[in-house]
Structure formats: C-alpha cells, structure tokens
Amino acid sequence: MSKSSREVLSFQGGIHPSGDGKQLSSGNPIQIAPLLDRYRVMISQNVGKPPKPVVKPGDTVKKYQLLAEADGFVSANLHSPTSGKIIGIVDVPGPMGTLVPAIEIEADGLDEAAETWPPIAWRDADPADLLKRVGDAGLVGMGGAAFPTRVKFSPPPEKKIDTLILNGAECEPYLTADHRLMLEHPEKVLEGAAISGRMLGVSNIYIGVEVNKEDAIQALGRRASEYGVKIATLKVQYPQGSEKQLIMAITGRAVPAGGLPMDAGCVVQNVGTAAAVTDAVVSGIPLVERVTTVTGEVVKNPGNWMLKIGTPVIKAIEFAGGVTAEPGKLILGGPMMGFAQKSFDVPVSKNTSGILLLPVSEALTYGSVGCIRCGRCLEACPMNLMPCLLGNAVEGEKFDIAAQNHVMDCIECGSCAYVCPAHRPLVQHMRRAKAEIRKRKK
Amino acid sequence: MSENENKSEVRLPSGSELVLSVSPHLTGSDSVRRIMYKVLLSLVPAAVAGVFFFGFYALVVMLATMLFCIGAEALWCKLAGKPVMGTIADGSAALTGLLLAMNLPPGVPLWVCLVGAFIAIWLGKQVFGGLGHNPFNPALVARVGLLIALPAIMTTWPAPRSLGEPEAAMIERNVTGATTDATSGATPLGEVSTTPKILDRTPQAEMNFSSVDSDRYYWRYFLGEKGGCIGETSVLALLIGGIMLICFNLINWRVPICYIGTVAVFTGLVNFFFPGVTPTPLFHLLTGGLMLGAFFMATDMVTSPITGTGCIIFAIGCGIITSVIRIWGNYPEGVSFSILFMNALVPLIDRWCVRQPFGYVAKREVAK
C-alpha cells in the first residue's frame, strides 16, 4: 500500500471520547525520576510463568543485574532497577487487587551499573542472536499486555509473517508516554523497529500514529526511510491501538476471529517495546525503566516520567507534585481499559503506561437502568458485536446465548459501555460471560 | 528541587476510599433521561403548531395527558413496589403522554385522555416490565385502543384556524364532512376514503380527488391548516422537530427517509396507473399522521429494530402497510396500525439482521 499521498487510516466502529486529557501532559518532556531509597520489583510482570528469583536476602546487587530468571519459554527475565541490597521477598498490592510477591531492594544511592552486554551490529547479525538478547533483557510488551517479546518474535514456522506494525496510536485518553517517546527519541523507536524487522525477517515495517500526534509523525518521518520504516497516519478514533483494528487500518487485513495477528501475517509491537529493543541490542541494557504518564486533572504537575520498575505509585504521584484536589479513583493504564486500584503502594511494572488520578466527581459510579435499545453500542463496537444483546444474555445468565453471539470475540475496549445512555456495566458483563464460558469448557 | 516544593497541600485519601470499578472509567455524556428530555424538546415545534391551529384547549389536552401518564406510572410503581421518583424522573412517561396527546383529536374530552394514559402506561408499557421492555409503542397502543373503543370521539375533527380567506372549495369540503357539527369537518384523508374510487384513466378519474388534492392546498397542508390530531397537522413543525432529533443523534435517519420514501413510491405508482384510486404522493406526504409517525413514532428506540439494516426493513414495512391501509383499507389513515404491526415484527427483524462479527469473513476465506 502506498503512503505517498498522506492517507488517514481507520477501522469500522469505535468512539471519540470527549475531552481526552492528553493536553495535560503531552507538552511536557520526559523527566528522569529522582532516585528512591527503596524499590519493590514485582516478580510476575509478564504473561505466562513468573520468573524464578536468583537473589537472596542480604545480597548486594548492581543496576541491570539479574534478579529473577525466566522460567520456561513464556516467561521473562527480571533485572534490578538500581544498585543496593536485597531485603527479601515481600507481598505488595498488585495491579489486579491481590497481594503479589515482590523483591524489595534497599537502594545504596549510587545507582551503580553492572557490566552491560556488548552491542550487537544488528544489520548483519544472526536473528537468533538478536532474539536471545531480547529474551535476556527481559523484554515484554510495554503497551499493556506484557507478553514476552521473545515469544512474540518466535512465530511458529508455518505462520508466514510479512508485516511488522509498531503501535504508536496511543488511543487511550490521557496517556502521552508513547507520544513523548516518539517525539524525543525517534531514532531509538525507528532503530528498534528495524531490529525487530530483522528478527522476524520482515522488511515491510509500519509505525501507526494517530494524527493528533503530528509532531511525533514529523519527527519519525524525518528519518524513517533510513531505517526502511513507513509511517502510517491513523484517524483519532478509539480503539485505534487495538491490535486487530490497527492491522485492519494499516493493511486492510482482518485477523480471523479467535486468531492472533500472526494469522493475518502481522506482528504488532508497542513503540515503547521497540525502544527497549534498541536499548537491549545497541546499548546492551535490560528493561528496568520505562516512560509512564502521571496525569489527571487533580495532579499538580502532570507529565511523563522515566520510572524505574518497582517505584511505588505514591512516589510517582509525589514526583508530579502531588494532588490539588482529592482524587476519587486511581487507575493504572488509561481510563478506557486501565484498572482501578485500591492502594497507592502498587509498584510500577514493565507495562505501566499511565498512572491516572480521576477527581471524585468523575469517579461516580452510575446506577444502571434497563436497555432502551438505542443501538449506540452496535455502532461503537469495533468488533461488530451486539453488546446490548450480550449484556441481556448475561443479565439473564444465558451464557450459551452469549457464546452463540460471539462474546468470546469481545476485546473489552469499553466503547459500548462508554456510549451506553443506560450506563450498563457492559464490559463487566462480557468478562463474566467469558469467564463462565471458559469454566464450562473445562 | 527541594523536598518541600514537592509536597502537596492536599492529602491523598487512604486506599480504601478510592472507588473501585470496572473499566471504562469514562462515560459519554448522554443518559436515558437526557434522551427523553431531548425528544420532548424536539416535540415543542409540533406542540406550538397544535396550539396555534386548534387553540388553547389543545395545550390543556397535552398537559393533562402528560400529567395523567406520569400519574399512571407513579401509581403502577407504587402498586408494584418500584421506586416511584426514579422511574418518573427518566421522563419517559411524560414523553409517552405528549406523544399520545399529539395523536388525539383537538376536541377530545379530558376523561378520554385519562383512559388513554392508563392504556398507554399500564397496558402499553408497564405490564411488559417498564421502559425498554415494551414491544409496542405505548402511545400508539393507547391511540388505537381509544380509536376502536370510542370511534365517534376519536374521529371528530374541529376545523383548524384558517391562514387566510378560506376558499370556496374548502368551505364546501367542511360542510360535506361526516358530522353535522358546524365547527367540525373531515380530515383530507377522511375525504379521500369516502370518495368512491374510479378504476379507469378517464379525465373524471384524474379529477376524482380534486376537492382535497390540489396545488391550492399543498402549502396550507404543509404549514398545518388541515383537520387532524393535535400534533400531526403541521408538516413544517414536524420537520423542524425531526431535524432536531437527527442533530441530537436520537434517531436513525434511515427510518423517516425510508418510511416516507416508501409511501411516496407506493402511492405514486398506484396514482400513476389508477389516478381515480388514490391521490398524488405529495398529498399523501402532507396529510395524516405520516410525518409524526415517521419522525417520532416509528423511530422509538425501544420498539424499533436495533441494527441499521433492520431499521430500513422496518421503515419500508411501515410505509407499505400505511399505503395499503390508506388506499384500500376501511380506515382513512394507517400510520398507527402499520407501526404497531411492524413493532410486532421487530424481534424477527433483529434475528434476520444479526451482524457478522469482525474477522469471520476472513476465517471462511482461510478455510477454503
């Protein structure tokens, strides 16, 4: 597909959240967070098996030193964000509301780095060496899912991959971390894209960016051709950054229902992960910090911070100057798909793209009323489902009807619940149906 | 930056005070209540036109019917043990009341409004479980119920205010109306239904409906000078309201377009071949309850199909049935019946129009 005349691409359905909050932080350059005296690095920060800790209480560690080793194929290494002493394994409140084990490190304040890996001349390197490096560095998808990158880049041989798409859509309201990263470090993103392309043996590489990030599109576009990367301009439409919608917008291919991007010949990777690939391959450093947007109308100085993994959320909010009014809701991730939290002590992990505080007035929970069949959810659903009917099926506990009507294809983007004038908790209904159906299959 | 500068003046709440809820954490600004109020607002032009053409009593009928509907809803909720205030506040009972009043003749006694309100709210809506569960448009259920139970009252049409010198033909028409009441006349559609049909294409057939269907009257019909229900007389006011509905994103524009279009095409074909059987399509569009039905009744979210394709099927069905009743039926007007009939088919239409989810076409291609 030719991108010579700039074409703004999109998908069917979706919504335009009003007042997307990006202006709070999009103009603020990435700041390096001050060093803390204590970090709590959650052991499980990836989809799949948690890694096995390789340090003991009392050990001294350096920055970038291995803390826990990948346990099996679908797992990821974990490294120390700073130098200091291991206190032990403690329980911390996790992002999903449960207590999870974390390695607590008392920082020595020196932030002394261990020896880094030698850089790899990736243009001529064996893709297997690159893959190994990405695995060693503990890379996971930083857009939200935290799927180990090495696994994503090792598709089964029968799947023919011809396109790599970097996801710079950042369609979630409020979040600007990817925007700032693309704007301030375009070469890092582009180089990561090219390295990733080499790993996959793919030369057809796109970076999809929503048109509201014009400066980032310009910054990337200036040097894109050097790396053999094409910039795809996307319409501002939520959920543009959802894998299936992004592939459809850029390539026109539909990922088959129940399938993965590789079934459409594509691999989709977050731009943050691409930058981390460059760090791992070119600079030889593992993934121990990331750009996170700390924002919200009640945050004093909303902005984008380079946060070390294991930073408690409360500290990140303090970096942003604290709050100007009492927040009613704490969300990790964006407001459309992020998770509400019950504790300010949740540590930042590899996939924490945003820390969002909503004011009390916006944290109201609406009482829902019955469906009035307005059909707005049908227009909004990017998967072309019928959310209101699925919701009715779940309210009547008719999970077989929900299954027949393809509830398993729901991507939980929340577009239906956003537009619903009856304020029905549709995403909750979908999740419940999926859980019930999975349980019955067993 | 020193430590002090970083300290905030406002303390963070303890974690247990934070609201926990499922995503998404943002919602759109529309609510059921806002939707109902916006539809009420869109009905204001037609209400004003009703009062202009039929006088102050039309306003009394509208307000009384709204109050009766709210009362009927409150009484039901009280008897059923449902929250009374919460249900009334959604505005749906008031809307049903106004829509019902718009479908009543301007001189209707208030006790008829009361009976109608109970039919609409109790039989039309609440027995099915309240807002969102009713298969039929409650206002139309009441209108048709009253029409069958009280045909004389429901077909007595006071003459509208005249927009100028009444023409001789119009005076004559009023006198030839079904009733002998001096202030009453017939609706244009009533005239048509009592005119004997002529099945050939003689010049006499061409002139068969000239007492009501003529260029001289179209402008008056459009502005609202014609016998009929309170809310249906002024096409102009209904079009303004319809545009408001479309601008507020409250109705699927396909419904009025397809409904009105179908009536135009159907009556146009019949008129072309048999000019003595039915008047011209323009006459059909400008008279009766078509505009009110197409913009405000057939578009009711609860009782119309949920998919865009379904709405088109629904609207075309309404148009065909309306035309058939107008041309060959016993009743002069078929809008209410057609919408109620198509309401009954909505579950079936929804079933036909199940959407193909994203990715399913591709799956079949892979399987080939």
Coordinates of C-alpha atoms in Angstrom, one line a residue, chain B residues 110-354:
Chain B
L110 CA -60.2 15.0 29.2
W111 CA -61.6 11.8 30.6
V112 CA -60.6 10.2 27.3
C113 CA -57.1 11.4 27.9
L114 CA -57.2 9.8 31.3
V115 CA -58.3 6.4 29.9
G116 CA -55.7 6.7 27.2
A117 CA -53.0 7.4 29.7
F118 CA -53.8 4.3 31.6
I119 CA -53.9 2.2 28.4
A120 CA -50.5 3.6 27.4
I121 CA -48.7 3.3 30.6
W122 CA -50.3 0.2 32.1
L123 CA -51.1 -1.9 29.1
G124 CA -48.6 -0.4 26.7
K125 CA -45.6 -0.3 28.9
Q126 CA -45.6 -1.5 32.5
V127 CA -47.2 -4.9 32.1
F128 CA -44.2 -5.8 30.0
G129 CA -41.7 -4.7 32.6
G130 CA -41.4 -1.0 32.1
L131 CA -39.2 1.2 29.9
G132 CA -37.1 -0.9 27.4
H133 CA -39.2 -4.0 27.6
N134 CA -42.4 -2.9 25.8
P135 CA -42.8 -4.4 22.4
F136 CA -45.3 -1.8 21.2
N137 CA -45.1 1.9 21.2
P138 CA -47.2 2.8 24.3
A139 CA -48.7 6.0 22.8
L140 CA -49.9 4.1 19.7
V141 CA -51.3 1.3 21.8
A142 CA -53.5 3.9 23.6
R143 CA -54.4 5.7 20.4
V144 CA -55.5 2.5 18.7
G145 CA -57.3 1.3 21.8
L146 CA -59.2 4.6 22.0
L147 CA -60.0 4.6 18.3
I148 CA -61.5 1.1 18.5
A149 CA -63.4 1.8 21.8
L150 CA -64.6 5.3 21.1
P151 CA -64.7 5.8 17.3
A152 CA -67.0 8.7 17.4
I153 CA -65.0 10.8 19.8
M154 CA -61.7 9.9 18.1
T155 CA -62.9 10.9 14.6
T156 CA -64.4 14.3 15.5
W157 CA -62.2 16.9 14.0
P158 CA -62.6 20.6 14.9
A159 CA -61.7 22.8 12.0
P160 CA -58.3 24.4 12.3
R161 CA -57.6 28.1 12.4
S162 CA -57.5 29.4 8.8
L163 CA -54.4 31.0 7.5
G164 CA -56.3 33.4 5.2
E165 CA -59.5 33.6 3.3
P166 CA -61.0 30.1 3.2
E167 CA -61.6 29.2 -0.3
A168 CA -64.9 28.1 -1.6
A169 CA -63.8 24.6 -2.1
M170 CA -62.6 24.3 1.5
I171 CA -65.8 25.6 2.9
E172 CA -67.7 23.2 0.8
R173 CA -65.4 20.4 1.9
N174 CA -66.0 21.2 5.6
V175 CA -69.7 21.1 5.0
T176 CA -69.5 17.7 3.3
G177 CA -67.8 16.3 6.3
A178 CA -69.1 13.3 8.1
T179 CA -70.6 15.1 11.0
T180 CA -73.2 17.8 11.0
D181 CA -71.4 19.8 13.7
A182 CA -70.8 23.2 12.2
T183 CA -67.3 23.6 13.8
S184 CA -66.3 20.2 12.7
G185 CA -65.0 18.9 9.4
A186 CA -63.3 15.9 7.9
T187 CA -59.6 15.3 7.5
P188 CA -58.3 15.4 4.0
L189 CA -57.6 11.6 4.2
G190 CA -61.2 11.1 5.5
E191 CA -62.4 12.9 2.4
V192 CA -60.4 10.6 0.3
S193 CA -61.7 7.4 2.0
T194 CA -65.3 8.4 1.5
T195 CA -64.8 9.3 -2.2
P196 CA -65.8 6.4 -4.5
K197 CA -62.8 5.0 -6.4
I198 CA -62.7 5.2 -10.2
L199 CA -60.8 2.4 -11.7
D200 CA -60.2 3.7 -15.2
R201 CA -58.0 6.5 -16.5
T202 CA -60.6 8.9 -17.7
P203 CA -60.3 12.7 -17.1
Q204 CA -63.1 12.1 -14.5
A205 CA -60.7 9.8 -12.6
E206 CA -57.9 12.3 -12.8
M207 CA -60.2 14.8 -11.1
N208 CA -61.6 12.4 -8.5
F209 CA -59.8 13.9 -5.5
S210 CA -59.6 17.4 -6.7
S211 CA -61.7 18.7 -3.8
V212 CA -58.8 18.0 -1.4
D213 CA -55.8 17.1 -3.6
S214 CA -54.8 20.2 -5.5
D215 CA -51.9 22.6 -5.7
R216 CA -54.1 25.2 -4.0
Y217 CA -54.0 23.3 -0.7
Y218 CA -50.4 21.9 -0.5
W219 CA -49.0 25.0 1.1
R220 CA -51.7 25.1 3.7
Y221 CA -51.3 21.4 4.4
F222 CA -47.5 21.9 4.8
L223 CA -48.0 24.7 7.3
G224 CA -50.7 22.9 9.2
E225 CA -54.1 24.1 8.1
K226 CA -56.0 20.8 7.9
G227 CA -58.2 18.7 10.2
G228 CA -56.4 16.1 12.2
C229 CA -54.8 15.2 15.5
I230 CA -53.2 17.9 17.6
G231 CA -49.6 17.1 16.7
E232 CA -49.9 15.9 13.2
T233 CA -51.2 18.9 11.4
S234 CA -48.1 21.0 10.7
V235 CA -45.6 19.2 8.5
L236 CA -43.3 22.2 8.8
A237 CA -43.2 21.9 12.6
L238 CA -42.7 18.2 12.5
L239 CA -39.8 18.5 10.0
I240 CA -38.1 21.0 12.4
G241 CA -38.5 18.5 15.2
G242 CA -37.3 15.7 13.0
I243 CA -34.2 17.6 12.1
M244 CA -33.6 18.3 15.8
L245 CA -33.9 14.6 16.5
I246 CA -31.3 13.8 13.8
C247 CA -29.0 16.5 15.1
F248 CA -29.3 15.3 18.6
N249 CA -28.3 11.8 17.3
L250 CA -31.5 10.4 18.7
I251 CA -33.0 8.7 15.7
N252 CA -31.7 6.7 12.8
W253 CA -32.4 9.0 9.8
R254 CA -32.9 5.9 7.7
V255 CA -36.3 5.3 9.4
P256 CA -38.1 8.5 8.4
I257 CA -36.4 8.6 5.0
C258 CA -37.3 5.0 4.1
Y259 CA -40.8 5.3 5.6
I260 CA -41.7 8.5 3.8
G261 CA -39.9 7.3 0.7
T262 CA -41.8 4.1 0.6
V263 CA -45.2 5.8 1.0
A264 CA -44.2 8.2 -1.8
V265 CA -43.2 5.5 -4.2
F266 CA -46.1 3.2 -3.4
T267 CA -48.8 5.8 -3.6
G268 CA -47.0 7.3 -6.6
L269 CA -47.2 4.1 -8.5
V270 CA -50.8 3.5 -7.7
N271 CA -51.7 7.1 -8.5
F272 CA -49.8 6.9 -11.8
F273 CA -51.7 3.9 -13.1
F274 CA -55.0 4.5 -11.3
P275 CA -55.4 8.2 -10.6
G276 CA -59.0 7.6 -9.5
V277 CA -58.0 5.2 -6.8
T278 CA -55.7 7.4 -4.7
P279 CA -54.4 11.0 -4.7
T280 CA -50.9 12.1 -5.6
P281 CA -47.9 11.1 -3.4
L282 CA -47.4 14.7 -2.4
F283 CA -50.9 14.7 -0.9
H284 CA -50.1 11.6 1.0
L285 CA -46.9 13.0 2.4
L286 CA -48.5 16.3 3.5
T287 CA -51.6 14.8 5.2
G288 CA -52.5 12.5 8.0
G289 CA -50.0 11.3 10.7
L290 CA -47.2 10.3 8.3
M291 CA -44.7 12.9 9.4
L292 CA -45.5 12.5 13.1
G293 CA -45.3 8.7 12.7
A294 CA -42.2 8.7 10.6
F295 CA -40.2 11.0 12.8
F296 CA -41.5 10.4 16.3
M297 CA -43.3 7.1 16.5
A298 CA -41.5 4.7 14.2
T299 CA -38.2 5.9 15.5
D300 CA -38.9 5.0 19.1
M301 CA -35.7 3.3 20.2
V302 CA -37.3 0.7 22.3
T303 CA -39.8 -0.6 19.7
S304 CA -37.8 -0.3 16.5
P305 CA -35.0 -2.7 15.3
I306 CA -31.6 -2.4 16.8
T307 CA -29.5 -2.6 13.6
G308 CA -29.3 -0.1 10.7
T309 CA -30.4 -2.7 8.2
G310 CA -33.3 -3.8 10.5
C311 CA -34.4 -0.2 10.7
I312 CA -34.6 0.0 6.9
I313 CA -36.7 -3.2 6.7
F314 CA -38.9 -1.9 9.5
A315 CA -39.4 1.5 7.8
I316 CA -40.2 0.1 4.4
G317 CA -42.7 -2.3 6.0
C318 CA -44.3 0.6 7.8
G319 CA -44.5 2.5 4.5
I320 CA -46.1 -0.4 2.6
I321 CA -48.7 -1.1 5.3
T322 CA -49.6 2.6 5.7
S323 CA -50.1 3.0 1.9
V324 CA -52.2 -0.2 1.7
I325 CA -54.5 0.9 4.5
R326 CA -54.8 4.4 3.1
I327 CA -55.6 3.1 -0.4
W328 CA -57.7 0.0 0.3
G329 CA -58.4 -0.1 4.0
N330 CA -61.5 0.7 5.9
Y331 CA -59.7 3.3 8.0
P332 CA -58.7 6.5 6.2
E333 CA -55.3 6.5 8.0
G334 CA -52.9 3.6 8.5
V335 CA -49.8 5.1 10.3
S336 CA -50.7 3.8 13.8
F337 CA -51.6 0.4 12.6
S338 CA -48.6 0.0 10.4
I339 CA -46.2 1.0 13.1
L340 CA -47.8 -1.3 15.7
F341 CA -47.8 -4.2 13.2
M342 CA -44.1 -3.7 12.4
N343 CA -43.4 -3.3 16.2
A344 CA -44.6 -6.9 16.5
L345 CA -42.1 -8.0 13.8
V346 CA -39.1 -6.3 15.5
P347 CA -37.8 -9.4 17.3
L348 CA -37.9 -11.3 14.0
I349 CA -36.2 -8.5 12.1
D350 CA -33.5 -8.3 14.8
R351 CA -33.0 -12.0 14.2
W352 CA -32.6 -11.6 10.5
C353 CA -30.1 -8.8 10.9
V354 CA -27.6 -10.4 13.2

